[in-house]
Tab-separated table of C-alpha atoms in Angstrom:
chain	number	residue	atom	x	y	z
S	1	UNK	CA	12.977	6.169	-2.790
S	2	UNK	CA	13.614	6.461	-6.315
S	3	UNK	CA	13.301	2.497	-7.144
S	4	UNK	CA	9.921	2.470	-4.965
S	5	UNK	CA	7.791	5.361	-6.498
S	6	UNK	CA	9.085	4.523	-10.363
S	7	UNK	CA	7.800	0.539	-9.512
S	8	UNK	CA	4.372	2.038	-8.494
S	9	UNK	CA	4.029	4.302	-11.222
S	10	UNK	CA	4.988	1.931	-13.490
S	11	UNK	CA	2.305	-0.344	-11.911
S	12	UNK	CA	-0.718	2.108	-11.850
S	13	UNK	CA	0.257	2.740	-16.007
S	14	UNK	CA	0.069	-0.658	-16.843
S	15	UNK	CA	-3.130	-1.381	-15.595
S	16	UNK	CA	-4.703	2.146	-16.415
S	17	UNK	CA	-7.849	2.591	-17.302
S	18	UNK	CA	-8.795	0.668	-14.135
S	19	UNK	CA	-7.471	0.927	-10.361
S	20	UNK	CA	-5.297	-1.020	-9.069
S	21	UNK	CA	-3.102	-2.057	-6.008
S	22	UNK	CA	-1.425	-4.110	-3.127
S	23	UNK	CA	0.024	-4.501	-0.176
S	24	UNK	CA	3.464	-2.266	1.251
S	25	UNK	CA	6.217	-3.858	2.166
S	26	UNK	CA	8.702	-2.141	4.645
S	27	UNK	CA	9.915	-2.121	8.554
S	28	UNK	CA	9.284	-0.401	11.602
S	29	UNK	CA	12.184	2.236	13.595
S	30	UNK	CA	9.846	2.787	16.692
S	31	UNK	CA	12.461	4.040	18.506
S	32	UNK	CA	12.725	7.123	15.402
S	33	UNK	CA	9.134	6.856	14.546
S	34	UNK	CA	10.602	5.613	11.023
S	35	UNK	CA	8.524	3.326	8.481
S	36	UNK	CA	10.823	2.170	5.908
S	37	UNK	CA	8.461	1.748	3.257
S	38	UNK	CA	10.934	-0.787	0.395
S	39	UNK	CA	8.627	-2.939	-2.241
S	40	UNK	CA	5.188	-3.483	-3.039
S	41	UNK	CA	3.806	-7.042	-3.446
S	42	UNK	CA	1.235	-5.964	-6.251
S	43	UNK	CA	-2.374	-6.630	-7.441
S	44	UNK	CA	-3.217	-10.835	-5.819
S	45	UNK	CA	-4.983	-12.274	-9.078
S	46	UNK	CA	-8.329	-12.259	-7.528
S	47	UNK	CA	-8.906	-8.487	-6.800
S	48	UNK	CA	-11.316	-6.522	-8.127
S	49	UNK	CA	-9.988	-3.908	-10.628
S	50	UNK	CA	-12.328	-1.520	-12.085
S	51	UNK	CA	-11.926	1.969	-13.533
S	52	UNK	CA	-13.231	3.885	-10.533
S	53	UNK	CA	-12.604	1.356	-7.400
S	54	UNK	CA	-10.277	-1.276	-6.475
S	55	UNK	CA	-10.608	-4.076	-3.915
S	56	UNK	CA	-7.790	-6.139	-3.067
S	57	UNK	CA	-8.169	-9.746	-3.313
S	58	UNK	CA	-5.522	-12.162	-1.124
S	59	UNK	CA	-5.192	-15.086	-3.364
S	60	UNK	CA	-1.770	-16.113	-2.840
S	61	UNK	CA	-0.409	-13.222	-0.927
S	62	UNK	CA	-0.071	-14.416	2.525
S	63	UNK	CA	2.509	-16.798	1.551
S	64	UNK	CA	4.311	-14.194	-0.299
S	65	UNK	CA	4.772	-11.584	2.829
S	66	UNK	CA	5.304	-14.958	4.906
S	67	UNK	CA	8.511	-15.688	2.431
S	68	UNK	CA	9.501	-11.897	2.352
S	69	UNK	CA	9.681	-12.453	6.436
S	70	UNK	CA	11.449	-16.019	5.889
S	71	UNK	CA	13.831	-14.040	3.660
S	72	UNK	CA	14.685	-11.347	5.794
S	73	UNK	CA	14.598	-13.250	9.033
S	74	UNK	CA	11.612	-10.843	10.299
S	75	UNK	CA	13.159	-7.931	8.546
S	76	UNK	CA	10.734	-7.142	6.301
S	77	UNK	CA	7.138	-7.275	6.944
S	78	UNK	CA	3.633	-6.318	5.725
S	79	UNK	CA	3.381	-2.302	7.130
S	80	UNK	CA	0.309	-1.193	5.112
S	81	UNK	CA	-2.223	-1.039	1.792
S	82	UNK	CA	-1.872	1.205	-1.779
S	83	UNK	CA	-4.172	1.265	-4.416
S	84	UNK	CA	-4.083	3.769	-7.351
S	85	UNK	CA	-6.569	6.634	-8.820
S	86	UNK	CA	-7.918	6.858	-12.750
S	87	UNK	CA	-6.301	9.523	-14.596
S	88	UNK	CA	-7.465	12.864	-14.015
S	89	UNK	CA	-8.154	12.082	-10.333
S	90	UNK	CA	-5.420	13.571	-7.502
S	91	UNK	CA	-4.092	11.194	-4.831
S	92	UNK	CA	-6.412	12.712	-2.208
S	93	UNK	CA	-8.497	9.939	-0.297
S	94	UNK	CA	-12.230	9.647	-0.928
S	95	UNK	CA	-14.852	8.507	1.833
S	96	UNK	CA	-13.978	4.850	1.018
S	97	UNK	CA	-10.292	5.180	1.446
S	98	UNK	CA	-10.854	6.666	4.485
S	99	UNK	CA	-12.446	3.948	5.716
S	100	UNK	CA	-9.422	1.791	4.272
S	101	UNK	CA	-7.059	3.588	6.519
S	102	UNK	CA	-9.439	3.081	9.557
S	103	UNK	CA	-9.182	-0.883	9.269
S	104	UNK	CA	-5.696	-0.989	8.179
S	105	UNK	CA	-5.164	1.286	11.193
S	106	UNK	CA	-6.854	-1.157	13.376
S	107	UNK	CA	-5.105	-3.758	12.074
S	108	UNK	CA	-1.959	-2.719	12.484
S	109	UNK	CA	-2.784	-1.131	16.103
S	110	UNK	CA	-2.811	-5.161	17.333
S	111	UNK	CA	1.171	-4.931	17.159
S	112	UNK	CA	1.210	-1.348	18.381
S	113	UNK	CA	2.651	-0.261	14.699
S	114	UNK	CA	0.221	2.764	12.678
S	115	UNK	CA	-1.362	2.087	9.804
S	116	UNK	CA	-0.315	3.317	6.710
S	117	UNK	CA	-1.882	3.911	3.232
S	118	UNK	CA	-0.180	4.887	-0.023
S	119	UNK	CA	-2.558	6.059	-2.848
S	120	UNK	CA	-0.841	6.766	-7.042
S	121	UNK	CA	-2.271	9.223	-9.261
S	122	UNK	CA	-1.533	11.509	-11.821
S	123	UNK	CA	0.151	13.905	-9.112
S	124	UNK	CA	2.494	10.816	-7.418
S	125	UNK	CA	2.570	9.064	-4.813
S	126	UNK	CA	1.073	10.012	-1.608
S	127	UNK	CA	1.470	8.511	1.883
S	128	UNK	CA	-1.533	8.643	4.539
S	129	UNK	CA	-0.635	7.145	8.045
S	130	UNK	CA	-3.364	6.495	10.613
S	131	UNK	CA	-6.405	9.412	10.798
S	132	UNK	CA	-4.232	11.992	9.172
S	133	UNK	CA	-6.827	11.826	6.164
S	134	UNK	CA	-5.785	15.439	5.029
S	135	UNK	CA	-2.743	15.832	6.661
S	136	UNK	CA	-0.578	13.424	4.513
C-alpha cells in the first residue's frame, strides 16, 4: 500500500549513501495464497550499514515482533527480510541476496509459510518470494 512503500522510501533516503534495512511485518491468507505485507520494523542498532552491503543486526528486535504478536493477538507476525540498494543501483537481487532469500526461505518453510524478500532502490520497491530470483 501507499503508507508501506512511502515508509520504506522514506527509510532507504534517510540513511542514503549506505544500505540499509529490516525485517517485514505482515500475515499469512493460505487459504488465498495472500501475504499481507503492513509495517517494517527497521534497521536493529547493531547492523552493519555500509554503502554497498547491509547486514542486519537483531539487537532488540525479537522483543519488538514478540510485542507486535502480543498486540495483535498473533495477528501480525514476522513474514520476511528488506534491505535497500545505493543510488544508481535497480532493485534486482545480486548473488548475495539470493542467498538471503534461500535462508529466509528456509526459515520460513519450518511453519510451512514462503519466504519473502523486499529490496528499495531508485526504481521502488520490489518483492521476491521464495526462488523466484527473476521472476518478482
Amino acid at each position: 500500500d501507499d503508507y508501506f512503500e512511502k515508509k520504506m522510501k522514506e527509510i532507504r533516503a534517510k540513511k542514503l549513501p549506505v544500505e540499509t534495512g529490516g525485517v517485514l511485518i505482515g500475515s499469512y491468507d493460505m487459504l488465498r495464497k495472500i501475504i499481507y505485507i503492513v509495517d517494517t520494523i527497521p534497521s536493529p542498532p547493531d547492523s552493519d550499514e555500509r554503502p554497498t552491503s547491509y547486514i542486519r543486526g537483531c539487537k532488540g528486535l525479537e522483543n519488538k515482533v514478540d510485542k507486535i504478536k502480543e498486540l495483535t493477538q498473533g495477528k501480525l507476525d514476522y513474514v520476511g527480510e528488506w534491505h535497500s540498494h545505493p543510488e544508481g543501483y535497480s532493485g534486482e537481487p545480486s548473488d548475495y541476496d539470493a542467498g538471503l532469500l534461500a535462508w529466509v526461505t528456509n526459515y520460513m518453510l519450518l511453519d510451512g509459510h514462503p519466504g519473502i524478500m523486499a529490496i528499495c532502490s531508485d526504481t521502488g520497491l520490489d518483492f521476491y518470494m521464495g526462488s523466484t530470483i527473476g521472476n518478482k
